[in-house]
XYZ file of N, CA and C in Angstrom:
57
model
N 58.690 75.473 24.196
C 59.403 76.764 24.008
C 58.516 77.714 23.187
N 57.166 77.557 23.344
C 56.567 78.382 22.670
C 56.116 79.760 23.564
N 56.403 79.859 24.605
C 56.358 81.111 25.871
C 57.429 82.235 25.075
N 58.480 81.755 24.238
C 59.389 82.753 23.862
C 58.966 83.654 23.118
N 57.918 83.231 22.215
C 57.246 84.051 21.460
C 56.465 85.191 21.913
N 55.755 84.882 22.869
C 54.560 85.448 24.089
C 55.471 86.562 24.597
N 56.521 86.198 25.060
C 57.512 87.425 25.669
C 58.002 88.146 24.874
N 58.208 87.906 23.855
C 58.858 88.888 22.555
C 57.988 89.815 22.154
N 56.710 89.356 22.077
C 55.497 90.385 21.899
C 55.267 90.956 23.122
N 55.704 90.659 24.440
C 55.507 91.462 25.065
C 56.565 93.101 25.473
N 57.463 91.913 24.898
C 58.782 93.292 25.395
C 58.595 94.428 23.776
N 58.177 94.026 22.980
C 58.096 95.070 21.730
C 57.238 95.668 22.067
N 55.654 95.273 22.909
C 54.681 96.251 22.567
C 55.166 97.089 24.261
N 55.899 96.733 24.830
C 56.159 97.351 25.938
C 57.772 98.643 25.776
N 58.299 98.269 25.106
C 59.308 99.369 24.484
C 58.357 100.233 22.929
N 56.900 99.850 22.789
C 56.759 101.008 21.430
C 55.433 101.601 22.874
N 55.145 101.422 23.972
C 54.787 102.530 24.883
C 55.527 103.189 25.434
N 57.074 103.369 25.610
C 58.624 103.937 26.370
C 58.301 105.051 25.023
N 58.196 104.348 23.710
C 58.992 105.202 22.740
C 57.776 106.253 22.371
């Protein structure tokens, strides 16, 4: 379960390029 991490950094640095 360490992929959860990987996706969390991905969805933050992908919502602070939206913002």
């Amino acid at each position: 379960m360490n992929h959860n991490r990987y996706i969390t950094v991905i969805i933050f640095r992908r919502t602070n390029k939206v913002f």
